[in-house]
mmCIF file of C-alpha atoms and ligand atoms in Angstrom:
data_model
loop_
_atom_site.group_PDB
_atom_site.id
_atom_site.type_symbol
_atom_site.label_atom_id
_atom_site.label_comp_id
_atom_site.label_asym_id
_atom_site.label_seq_id
_atom_site.Cartn_x
_atom_site.Cartn_y
_atom_site.Cartn_z
ATOM 1 C CA UNK C 1 -24.312 11.460 2.644
ATOM 2 C CA UNK C 2 -21.617 11.141 -0.011
ATOM 3 C CA UNK C 3 -18.738 8.747 0.442
ATOM 4 C CA UNK C 4 -16.280 11.539 1.155
ATOM 5 C CA UNK C 5 -18.640 13.399 3.492
ATOM 6 C CA UNK C 6 -19.099 10.204 5.466
ATOM 7 C CA UNK C 7 -15.321 9.768 5.776
ATOM 8 C CA UNK C 8 -14.885 13.369 6.908
ATOM 9 C CA UNK C 9 -17.652 12.838 9.480
ATOM 10 C CA UNK C 10 -15.815 9.795 10.846
ATOM 11 C CA UNK C 11 -12.578 11.791 10.976
ATOM 12 C CA UNK C 12 -14.363 14.508 12.974
ATOM 13 C CA UNK C 13 -15.451 11.931 15.531
ATOM 14 C CA UNK C 14 -11.780 11.029 16.004
ATOM 15 C CA UNK C 15 -10.791 14.705 16.268
ATOM 16 C CA UNK C 16 -13.381 15.192 19.027
ATOM 17 C CA UNK C 17 -12.066 12.151 20.880
ATOM 18 C CA UNK C 18 -8.477 13.425 20.604
ATOM 19 C CA UNK C 19 -9.547 16.972 21.556
ATOM 20 C CA UNK C 20 -8.223 18.468 18.348
ATOM 21 C CA UNK C 21 -9.993 21.478 16.819
ATOM 22 C CA UNK C 22 -8.704 20.610 13.365
ATOM 23 C CA UNK C 23 -6.308 18.388 11.452
ATOM 24 C CA UNK C 24 -3.992 19.636 8.713
ATOM 25 C CA UNK C 25 -3.930 16.884 6.091
ATOM 26 C CA UNK C 26 -0.667 16.926 4.129
ATOM 27 C CA UNK C 27 -0.650 13.300 2.903
ATOM 28 C CA UNK C 28 -1.885 13.234 -0.688
ATOM 29 C CA UNK C 29 -3.213 9.723 -0.146
ATOM 30 C CA UNK C 30 -5.285 10.956 2.770
ATOM 31 C CA UNK C 31 -6.505 13.939 0.731
ATOM 32 C CA UNK C 32 -7.724 11.531 -1.911
ATOM 33 C CA UNK C 33 -9.469 9.416 0.709
ATOM 34 C CA UNK C 34 -11.139 12.310 2.521
ATOM 35 C CA UNK C 35 -11.846 14.831 -0.233
ATOM 36 C CA UNK C 36 -11.449 12.898 -3.490
ATOM 37 C CA UNK C 37 -8.548 14.987 -4.812
ATOM 38 C CA UNK C 38 -6.083 12.972 -6.932
ATOM 39 C CA UNK C 39 -3.613 15.705 -7.916
ATOM 40 C CA UNK C 40 -0.017 15.941 -6.755
ATOM 41 C CA UNK C 41 -0.131 19.210 -4.778
ATOM 42 C CA UNK C 42 -2.669 20.189 -2.161
ATOM 43 C CA UNK C 43 -3.503 20.281 1.542
ATOM 44 C CA UNK C 44 -6.699 19.923 3.513
ATOM 45 C CA UNK C 45 -7.726 21.534 6.775
ATOM 46 C CA UNK C 46 -10.502 19.551 8.403
ATOM 47 C CA UNK C 47 -12.064 21.354 11.342
ATOM 48 C CA UNK C 48 -14.825 20.215 13.672
ATOM 49 C CA UNK C 49 -17.400 21.878 11.410
ATOM 50 C CA UNK C 50 -15.577 23.347 8.432
ATOM 51 C CA UNK C 51 -13.255 21.957 5.799
ATOM 52 C CA UNK C 52 -10.883 23.763 3.443
ATOM 53 C CA UNK C 53 -8.771 22.613 0.538
ATOM 54 C CA UNK C 54 -5.841 24.548 -0.911
ATOM 55 C CA UNK C 55 -4.022 23.854 -4.144
ATOM 56 C CA UNK C 56 -2.308 25.839 -6.907
ATOM 57 C CA UNK C 57 -3.614 27.062 -10.246
ATOM 58 C CA UNK C 58 -2.571 23.898 -12.097
ATOM 59 C CA UNK C 59 -5.249 22.037 -10.195
ATOM 60 C CA UNK C 60 -7.977 24.685 -10.183
ATOM 61 C CA UNK C 61 -10.270 22.833 -12.606
ATOM 62 C CA UNK C 62 -9.511 19.397 -11.216
ATOM 63 C CA UNK C 63 -10.043 20.581 -7.642
ATOM 64 C CA UNK C 64 -13.380 22.133 -8.577
ATOM 65 C CA UNK C 65 -14.493 18.885 -10.166
ATOM 66 C CA UNK C 66 -13.274 16.495 -7.473
ATOM 67 C CA UNK C 67 -13.500 18.310 -4.163
ATOM 68 C CA UNK C 68 -16.983 18.850 -2.748
ATOM 69 C CA UNK C 69 -17.830 19.646 0.813
ATOM 70 C CA UNK C 70 -14.781 21.832 1.420
ATOM 71 C CA UNK C 71 -14.058 25.496 0.686
ATOM 72 C CA UNK C 72 -11.520 25.568 -2.137
ATOM 73 C CA UNK C 73 -8.677 28.054 -2.426
ATOM 74 C CA UNK C 74 -6.023 28.572 -5.077
ATOM 75 C CA UNK C 75 -2.687 30.001 -4.104
ATOM 76 C CA UNK C 76 0.666 30.774 -5.699
ATOM 77 C CA UNK C 77 2.386 30.701 -2.311
ATOM 78 C CA UNK C 78 3.571 27.688 -0.322
ATOM 79 C CA UNK C 79 0.377 25.852 0.669
ATOM 80 C CA UNK C 80 0.819 26.159 4.418
ATOM 81 C CA UNK C 81 1.337 29.927 4.219
ATOM 82 C CA UNK C 82 -1.946 30.204 2.370
ATOM 83 C CA UNK C 83 -3.783 28.853 5.416
ATOM 84 C CA UNK C 84 -3.395 32.216 7.114
ATOM 85 C CA UNK C 85 -4.358 34.190 4.022
ATOM 86 C CA UNK C 86 -7.695 32.404 3.850
ATOM 87 C CA UNK C 87 -8.314 32.239 7.607
ATOM 88 C CA UNK C 88 -8.719 28.490 7.580
ATOM 89 C CA UNK C 89 -7.440 28.271 11.151
ATOM 90 C CA UNK C 90 -9.146 31.191 12.808
ATOM 91 C CA UNK C 91 -10.785 30.600 16.201
ATOM 92 C CA UNK C 92 -8.969 27.357 16.891
ATOM 93 C CA UNK C 93 -6.384 26.618 19.542
ATOM 94 C CA UNK C 94 -5.322 22.977 19.182
ATOM 95 C CA UNK C 95 -4.497 21.665 15.728
ATOM 96 C CA UNK C 96 -3.115 18.288 14.726
ATOM 97 C CA UNK C 97 -0.711 17.785 11.850
ATOM 98 C CA UNK C 98 0.420 14.543 10.203
ATOM 99 C CA UNK C 99 3.923 14.153 11.530
ATOM 100 C CA UNK C 100 4.831 11.469 8.989
ATOM 101 C CA UNK C 101 3.774 13.697 6.105
ATOM 102 C CA UNK C 102 5.314 17.109 6.767
ATOM 103 C CA UNK C 103 8.798 18.503 6.358
ATOM 104 C CA UNK C 104 10.670 20.269 9.112
ATOM 105 C CA UNK C 105 10.550 23.434 7.030
ATOM 106 C CA UNK C 106 6.745 23.206 6.714
ATOM 107 C CA UNK C 107 6.459 22.730 10.457
ATOM 108 C CA UNK C 108 8.499 25.896 11.010
ATOM 109 C CA UNK C 109 6.186 27.802 8.663
ATOM 110 C CA UNK C 110 3.181 26.656 10.702
ATOM 111 C CA UNK C 111 4.726 27.700 14.009
ATOM 112 C CA UNK C 112 5.767 31.056 12.617
ATOM 113 C CA UNK C 113 2.451 31.768 10.932
ATOM 114 C CA UNK C 114 0.245 30.755 13.863
ATOM 115 C CA UNK C 115 2.128 31.615 17.057
ATOM 116 C CA UNK C 116 -1.025 31.281 19.160
ATOM 117 C CA UNK C 117 -2.003 27.800 17.995
ATOM 118 C CA UNK C 118 -0.778 24.670 19.736
ATOM 119 C CA UNK C 119 0.284 22.176 17.075
ATOM 120 C CA UNK C 120 0.072 18.498 18.025
ATOM 121 C CA UNK C 121 1.998 15.901 16.016
ATOM 122 C CA UNK C 122 -0.297 13.002 15.153
ATOM 123 C CA UNK C 123 0.227 9.615 13.567
ATOM 124 C CA UNK C 124 -2.363 7.084 12.575
ATOM 125 C CA UNK C 125 -5.403 9.400 12.649
ATOM 126 C CA UNK C 126 -6.564 9.089 9.038
ATOM 127 C CA UNK C 127 -4.802 5.717 8.885
ATOM 128 C CA UNK C 128 -7.386 4.198 11.245
ATOM 129 C CA UNK C 129 -10.115 5.148 8.773
ATOM 130 C CA UNK C 130 -8.235 3.446 5.912
ATOM 131 C CA UNK C 131 -8.237 0.166 7.822
ATOM 132 C CA UNK C 132 -11.650 -1.134 6.715
ATOM 133 C CA UNK C 133 -12.422 -0.987 2.996
ATOM 134 C CA UNK C 134 -15.830 0.109 1.748
ATOM 135 C CA UNK C 135 -17.475 -1.416 -1.353
ATOM 136 C CA UNK C 136 -16.161 1.274 -3.711
ATOM 137 C CA UNK C 137 -12.618 0.689 -2.481
ATOM 138 C CA UNK C 138 -13.006 -3.081 -2.808
ATOM 139 C CA UNK C 139 -14.146 -2.679 -6.395
ATOM 140 C CA UNK C 140 -10.975 -0.734 -7.251
ATOM 141 C CA UNK C 141 -8.775 -3.219 -5.362
ATOM 142 C CA UNK C 142 -10.357 -6.161 -7.159
ATOM 143 C CA UNK C 143 -9.897 -4.431 -10.509
ATOM 144 C CA UNK C 144 -6.182 -3.895 -9.804
ATOM 145 C CA UNK C 145 -5.780 -7.517 -8.702
ATOM 146 C CA UNK C 146 -7.583 -8.839 -11.764
ATOM 147 C CA UNK C 147 -5.192 -6.928 -14.018
ATOM 148 C CA UNK C 148 -2.154 -8.226 -12.133
ATOM 149 C CA UNK C 149 -3.451 -11.818 -12.340
ATOM 150 C CA UNK C 150 -3.826 -11.353 -16.091
ATOM 151 C CA UNK C 151 -0.330 -9.880 -16.414
ATOM 152 C CA UNK C 152 1.155 -12.783 -14.459
ATOM 153 C CA UNK C 153 -0.543 -15.245 -16.796
ATOM 154 C CA UNK C 154 0.955 -13.452 -19.789
ATOM 155 C CA UNK C 155 4.412 -13.253 -18.210
ATOM 156 C CA UNK C 156 4.277 -17.001 -17.507
ATOM 157 C CA UNK C 157 3.661 -17.459 -21.224
ATOM 158 C CA UNK C 158 6.609 -15.370 -22.403
ATOM 159 C CA UNK C 159 9.363 -15.747 -19.796
ATOM 160 C CA UNK C 160 12.250 -17.894 -21.049
ATOM 161 C CA UNK C 161 16.003 -18.427 -20.668
ATOM 162 C CA UNK C 162 18.009 -15.710 -22.432
ATOM 163 C CA UNK C 163 15.832 -12.801 -21.238
ATOM 164 C CA UNK C 164 17.325 -10.379 -18.741
ATOM 165 C CA UNK C 165 15.461 -9.738 -15.487
ATOM 166 C CA UNK C 166 14.994 -6.159 -16.732
ATOM 167 C CA UNK C 167 13.268 -7.404 -19.890
ATOM 168 C CA UNK C 168 10.727 -9.262 -17.779
ATOM 169 C CA UNK C 169 10.187 -6.179 -15.573
ATOM 170 C CA UNK C 170 9.592 -4.039 -18.671
ATOM 171 C CA UNK C 171 6.949 -6.500 -19.895
ATOM 172 C CA UNK C 172 5.204 -6.343 -16.504
ATOM 173 C CA UNK C 173 5.100 -2.536 -16.527
ATOM 174 C CA UNK C 174 3.949 -2.369 -20.148
ATOM 175 C CA UNK C 175 1.241 -4.984 -19.716
ATOM 176 C CA UNK C 176 -0.142 -3.438 -16.528
ATOM 177 C CA UNK C 177 -0.717 -0.210 -18.468
ATOM 178 C CA UNK C 178 -2.000 -2.044 -21.506
ATOM 179 C CA UNK C 179 -4.716 -3.703 -19.433
ATOM 180 C CA UNK C 180 -5.914 -0.427 -17.968
ATOM 181 C CA UNK C 181 -3.902 0.097 -14.777
ATOM 182 C CA UNK C 182 -2.749 3.621 -13.911
ATOM 183 C CA UNK C 183 0.765 2.220 -13.505
ATOM 184 C CA UNK C 184 2.884 -0.151 -11.432
ATOM 185 C CA UNK C 185 2.193 -0.216 -7.698
ATOM 186 C CA UNK C 186 5.980 -0.465 -7.213
ATOM 187 C CA UNK C 187 8.974 -1.267 -9.366
ATOM 188 C CA UNK C 188 8.471 -4.941 -10.315
ATOM 189 C CA UNK C 189 10.799 -7.391 -8.574
ATOM 190 C CA UNK C 190 12.344 -10.022 -10.829
ATOM 191 C CA UNK C 191 14.912 -12.083 -8.916
ATOM 192 C CA UNK C 192 16.385 -15.106 -10.648
ATOM 193 C CA UNK C 193 18.724 -17.885 -9.584
ATOM 194 C CA UNK C 194 20.800 -17.070 -6.502
ATOM 195 C CA UNK C 195 19.468 -13.459 -6.602
ATOM 196 C CA UNK C 196 16.192 -14.938 -5.387
ATOM 197 C CA UNK C 197 17.662 -14.909 -1.892
ATOM 198 C CA UNK C 198 17.285 -11.105 -1.842
ATOM 199 C CA UNK C 199 13.639 -10.499 -0.842
ATOM 200 C CA UNK C 200 13.577 -7.044 -2.460
ATOM 201 C CA UNK C 201 15.960 -7.472 -5.397
ATOM 202 C CA UNK C 202 15.479 -4.959 -8.190
ATOM 203 C CA UNK C 203 15.319 -6.423 -11.672
ATOM 204 C CA UNK C 204 18.910 -6.380 -12.915
ATOM 205 C CA UNK C 205 21.004 -7.396 -15.920
ATOM 206 C CA UNK C 206 21.197 -11.052 -14.969
ATOM 207 C CA UNK C 207 20.203 -13.293 -17.867
ATOM 208 C CA UNK C 208 17.681 -16.014 -17.009
ATOM 209 C CA UNK C 209 19.005 -19.553 -17.356
ATOM 210 C CA UNK C 210 17.507 -22.988 -17.797
ATOM 211 C CA UNK C 211 17.053 -24.445 -14.318
ATOM 212 C CA UNK C 212 16.525 -21.092 -12.547
ATOM 213 C CA UNK C 213 13.851 -20.327 -10.027
ATOM 214 C CA UNK C 214 12.521 -16.814 -10.733
ATOM 215 C CA UNK C 215 10.615 -14.772 -8.164
ATOM 216 C CA UNK C 216 8.232 -12.234 -9.704
ATOM 217 C CA UNK C 217 6.645 -9.649 -7.390
ATOM 218 C CA UNK C 218 4.272 -7.351 -9.241
ATOM 219 C CA UNK C 219 1.379 -4.995 -8.627
ATOM 220 C CA UNK C 220 -0.492 -2.126 -10.219
ATOM 221 C CA UNK C 221 -2.810 0.696 -9.218
ATOM 222 C CA UNK C 222 -6.382 1.369 -10.280
ATOM 223 C CA UNK C 223 -7.925 4.646 -9.037
ATOM 224 C CA UNK C 224 -5.107 4.800 -6.492
ATOM 225 C CA UNK C 225 -5.710 1.271 -5.114
ATOM 226 C CA UNK C 226 -2.914 -1.306 -5.149
ATOM 227 C CA UNK C 227 -2.541 -4.968 -6.047
ATOM 228 C CA UNK C 228 0.448 -7.018 -4.854
ATOM 229 C CA UNK C 229 1.203 -10.534 -6.110
ATOM 230 C CA UNK C 230 4.282 -12.760 -5.930
ATOM 231 C CA UNK C 231 4.901 -16.041 -7.695
ATOM 232 C CA UNK C 232 8.094 -18.074 -7.947
ATOM 233 C CA UNK C 233 8.358 -20.088 -11.162
ATOM 234 C CA UNK C 234 10.897 -22.611 -12.438
ATOM 235 C CA UNK C 235 12.494 -22.445 -15.881
ATOM 236 C CA UNK C 236 12.712 -25.811 -17.637
ATOM 237 C CA UNK C 237 13.373 -28.145 -14.732
ATOM 238 C CA UNK C 238 13.299 -28.375 -10.945
ATOM 239 C CA UNK C 239 15.546 -29.995 -8.377
ATOM 240 C CA UNK C 240 14.296 -31.903 -5.371
ATOM 241 C CA UNK C 241 15.462 -29.040 -3.113
ATOM 242 C CA UNK C 242 13.438 -26.528 -5.139
ATOM 243 C CA UNK C 243 10.323 -28.677 -4.863
ATOM 244 C CA UNK C 244 10.882 -29.219 -1.144
ATOM 245 C CA UNK C 245 11.320 -25.528 -0.346
ATOM 246 C CA UNK C 246 8.466 -24.486 -2.607
ATOM 247 C CA UNK C 247 6.260 -27.060 -0.872
ATOM 248 C CA UNK C 248 7.074 -25.639 2.569
ATOM 249 C CA UNK C 249 6.276 -22.056 1.518
ATOM 250 C CA UNK C 250 3.103 -23.205 -0.207
ATOM 251 C CA UNK C 251 1.993 -25.100 2.892
ATOM 252 C CA UNK C 252 2.806 -22.117 5.155
ATOM 253 C CA UNK C 253 0.732 -19.823 2.958
ATOM 254 C CA UNK C 254 -2.184 -22.269 2.726
ATOM 255 C CA UNK C 255 -2.192 -22.708 6.518
ATOM 256 C CA UNK C 256 -2.301 -18.932 7.033
ATOM 257 C CA UNK C 257 -5.104 -18.442 4.492
ATOM 258 C CA UNK C 258 -7.058 -21.270 6.173
ATOM 259 C CA UNK C 259 -6.607 -19.736 9.603
ATOM 260 C CA UNK C 260 -7.296 -16.104 8.681
ATOM 261 C CA UNK C 261 -10.503 -14.602 10.045
ATOM 262 C CA UNK C 262 -11.778 -11.247 11.180
ATOM 263 C CA UNK C 263 -11.093 -10.470 14.835
ATOM 264 C CA UNK C 264 -7.822 -12.370 15.148
ATOM 265 C CA UNK C 265 -4.580 -10.654 16.059
ATOM 266 C CA UNK C 266 -2.306 -10.024 13.080
ATOM 267 C CA UNK C 267 0.617 -11.571 14.928
ATOM 268 C CA UNK C 268 -1.376 -14.801 15.388
ATOM 269 C CA UNK C 269 -1.677 -15.054 11.604
ATOM 270 C CA UNK C 270 2.043 -14.384 11.195
ATOM 271 C CA UNK C 271 2.725 -17.198 13.682
ATOM 272 C CA UNK C 272 0.644 -19.730 11.716
ATOM 273 C CA UNK C 273 2.874 -19.396 8.639
ATOM 274 C CA UNK C 274 6.066 -18.967 10.636
ATOM 275 C CA UNK C 275 5.441 -22.173 12.603
ATOM 276 C CA UNK C 276 5.097 -24.212 9.403
ATOM 277 C CA UNK C 277 8.381 -22.841 8.042
ATOM 278 C CA UNK C 278 10.189 -23.221 11.370
ATOM 279 C CA UNK C 279 8.818 -26.764 11.717
ATOM 280 C CA UNK C 280 10.449 -27.657 8.399
ATOM 281 C CA UNK C 281 13.777 -26.311 9.656
ATOM 282 C CA UNK C 282 13.840 -23.012 7.733
ATOM 283 C CA UNK C 283 12.779 -20.609 10.502
ATOM 284 C CA UNK C 284 15.834 -18.368 10.117
ATOM 285 C CA UNK C 285 15.323 -18.171 6.350
ATOM 286 C CA UNK C 286 11.907 -16.425 6.650
ATOM 287 C CA UNK C 287 13.370 -13.025 7.389
ATOM 288 C CA UNK C 288 10.438 -10.641 6.919
ATOM 289 C CA UNK C 289 6.894 -10.244 8.178
ATOM 290 C CA UNK C 290 4.050 -12.333 6.765
ATOM 291 C CA UNK C 291 2.212 -9.420 5.181
ATOM 292 C CA UNK C 292 0.853 -5.900 5.235
ATOM 293 C CA UNK C 293 -2.343 -3.977 4.719
ATOM 294 C CA UNK C 294 -3.077 -2.906 1.171
ATOM 295 C CA UNK C 295 -5.229 -0.095 -0.182
ATOM 296 C CA UNK C 296 -4.448 3.459 -1.237
ATOM 297 C CA UNK C 297 -0.932 2.641 -0.001
ATOM 298 C CA UNK C 298 1.102 -0.391 -0.998
ATOM 299 C CA UNK C 299 2.029 -0.796 2.666
ATOM 300 C CA UNK C 300 -0.476 0.281 5.293
ATOM 301 C CA UNK C 301 -2.046 -0.953 8.520
ATOM 302 C CA UNK C 302 -2.627 -3.551 9.679
ATOM 303 C CA UNK C 303 0.910 -4.854 9.891
ATOM 304 C CA UNK C 304 1.028 -8.642 9.810
ATOM 305 C CA UNK C 305 4.220 -9.341 11.743
ATOM 306 C CA UNK C 306 5.353 -11.083 14.897
ATOM 307 C CA UNK C 307 5.528 -7.735 16.723
ATOM 308 C CA UNK C 308 2.272 -6.253 15.423
ATOM 309 C CA UNK C 309 -0.398 -5.134 17.886
ATOM 310 C CA UNK C 310 -2.976 -4.769 15.090
ATOM 311 C CA UNK C 311 -6.201 -6.749 14.851
ATOM 312 C CA UNK C 312 -7.409 -8.142 11.519
ATOM 313 C CA UNK C 313 -10.911 -6.702 11.613
ATOM 314 C CA UNK C 314 -13.463 -7.815 9.003
ATOM 315 C CA UNK C 315 -13.169 -5.624 5.921
ATOM 316 C CA UNK C 316 -9.434 -5.133 5.975
ATOM 317 C CA UNK C 317 -7.276 -6.324 3.079
ATOM 318 C CA UNK C 318 -3.824 -7.769 3.720
ATOM 319 C CA UNK C 319 -1.164 -9.707 1.856
ATOM 320 C CA UNK C 320 -0.054 -13.204 2.893
ATOM 321 C CA UNK C 321 3.508 -13.626 1.634
ATOM 322 C CA UNK C 322 5.721 -16.172 3.361
ATOM 323 C CA UNK C 323 9.146 -16.824 1.880
ATOM 324 C CA UNK C 324 12.338 -18.809 2.338
ATOM 325 C CA UNK C 325 15.647 -17.180 1.311
ATOM 326 C CA UNK C 326 18.909 -19.100 1.231
ATOM 327 C CA UNK C 327 22.023 -17.039 0.370
ATOM 328 C CA UNK C 328 23.995 -18.615 -2.466
ATOM 329 C CA UNK C 329 21.040 -20.771 -3.511
ATOM 330 C CA UNK C 330 18.016 -18.539 -4.110
ATOM 331 C CA UNK C 331 14.555 -18.089 -2.707
ATOM 332 C CA UNK C 332 10.853 -18.789 -2.919
ATOM 333 C CA UNK C 333 8.008 -16.425 -2.037
ATOM 334 C CA UNK C 334 4.291 -16.792 -2.694
ATOM 335 C CA UNK C 335 2.057 -13.760 -2.107
ATOM 336 C CA UNK C 336 -1.697 -13.319 -2.343
ATOM 337 C CA UNK C 337 -4.090 -10.605 -1.210
ATOM 338 C CA UNK C 338 -6.971 -11.505 1.096
ATOM 339 C CA UNK C 339 -10.083 -9.751 2.409
ATOM 340 C CA UNK C 340 -10.879 -10.582 6.030
ATOM 341 C CA UNK C 341 -14.477 -11.549 6.789
ATOM 342 C CA UNK C 342 -16.191 -12.331 10.088
ATOM 343 C CA UNK C 343 -15.711 -16.069 9.669
ATOM 344 C CA UNK C 344 -12.667 -16.396 7.379
ATOM 345 C CA UNK C 345 -11.230 -14.656 4.384
ATOM 346 C CA UNK C 346 -11.719 -14.284 0.658
ATOM 347 C CA UNK C 347 -8.618 -14.657 -1.496
ATOM 348 C CA UNK C 348 -8.744 -11.790 -3.985
ATOM 349 C CA UNK C 349 -5.847 -12.793 -6.239
ATOM 350 C CA UNK C 350 -6.307 -15.825 -8.457
ATOM 351 C CA UNK C 351 -2.999 -16.713 -10.161
ATOM 352 C CA UNK C 352 -2.184 -20.448 -9.749
ATOM 353 C CA UNK C 353 -0.291 -21.242 -6.541
ATOM 354 C CA UNK C 354 1.305 -24.571 -7.466
ATOM 355 C CA UNK C 355 4.877 -24.482 -8.773
ATOM 356 C CA UNK C 356 4.809 -23.653 -12.481
ATOM 357 C CA UNK C 357 7.612 -25.183 -14.549
ATOM 358 C CA UNK C 358 7.861 -23.093 -17.705
HETATM 359 ZN ZN1 LIG O 1 4.698 -8.020 -3.288
HETATM 360 ZN ZN1 LIG O 2 3.630 -7.310 -0.389
#
């Protein structure tokens, strides 16, 4: 059975369990996962026994090449209207749709076009399949992470006082592409000096200065799979406070990586890092969750937070990214990507974790 056929078979098992006759797949990420389609416009209808894929004429050739195991249709009309035209939902009564990936207008089209069908909003159906990565997915993830490690090494060699944050971000984007990535996984974060206290600062016009800490958060995609790496570096010199705070974040991350293993609750892993930071007196300054799942999406299940109900099953890939943010002073974050195994974890990103003074 092909990779995609196997995924569709696993989806059908979920549909049976949830008593759905079919699922309308409107997330492009999920279409890629289930049917292999990487274009920007298409929908899938996965029934208990049949599967259909609809796109427009721009993607006729690409769809024919990528999508096997589903009837393919080309339409000039809105995709959901074409479902009726091609009878993709005949003889069904209960159909799920992805409520996070549909507009209100599309929902109205469905209701109007199929007055006899009961439409059930679903969340997390395909998402549960994305949880555990197969070997092909791991190969793409590792390739993306290798490129980002390489780009970080190059950025460490060129970053210097006088550059703007934006200049550094441009180098990250350029170098990701140069080394074979499809593009950035997200807009690179370059937060220097006191701007380091903003966990999600966009790279701005601030000019880097001697004595700054600079937080770099970068990632790329390869075949749709994401890398995500953060390092905080010092320019020229460090203060005792910088070394102290960096040391706490480093210790929190190391403790979490040591403790991580398949089968544990995600919130237990969050607590390991959070306890180290709280124990050092910075509990309030670690204002976000420890990490997130990583794959075809930059943020996916499992969530690694204090409130998460997710389990870190073997085969899932998550980030471990504790941070300390002090308004008016700056911040430190260290982020790596790990693969959970039955007995521990494998760290997939390899950039050096000790404080680099450049
Ligand atoms: Zn990141
Ligand atoms: Zn992240």
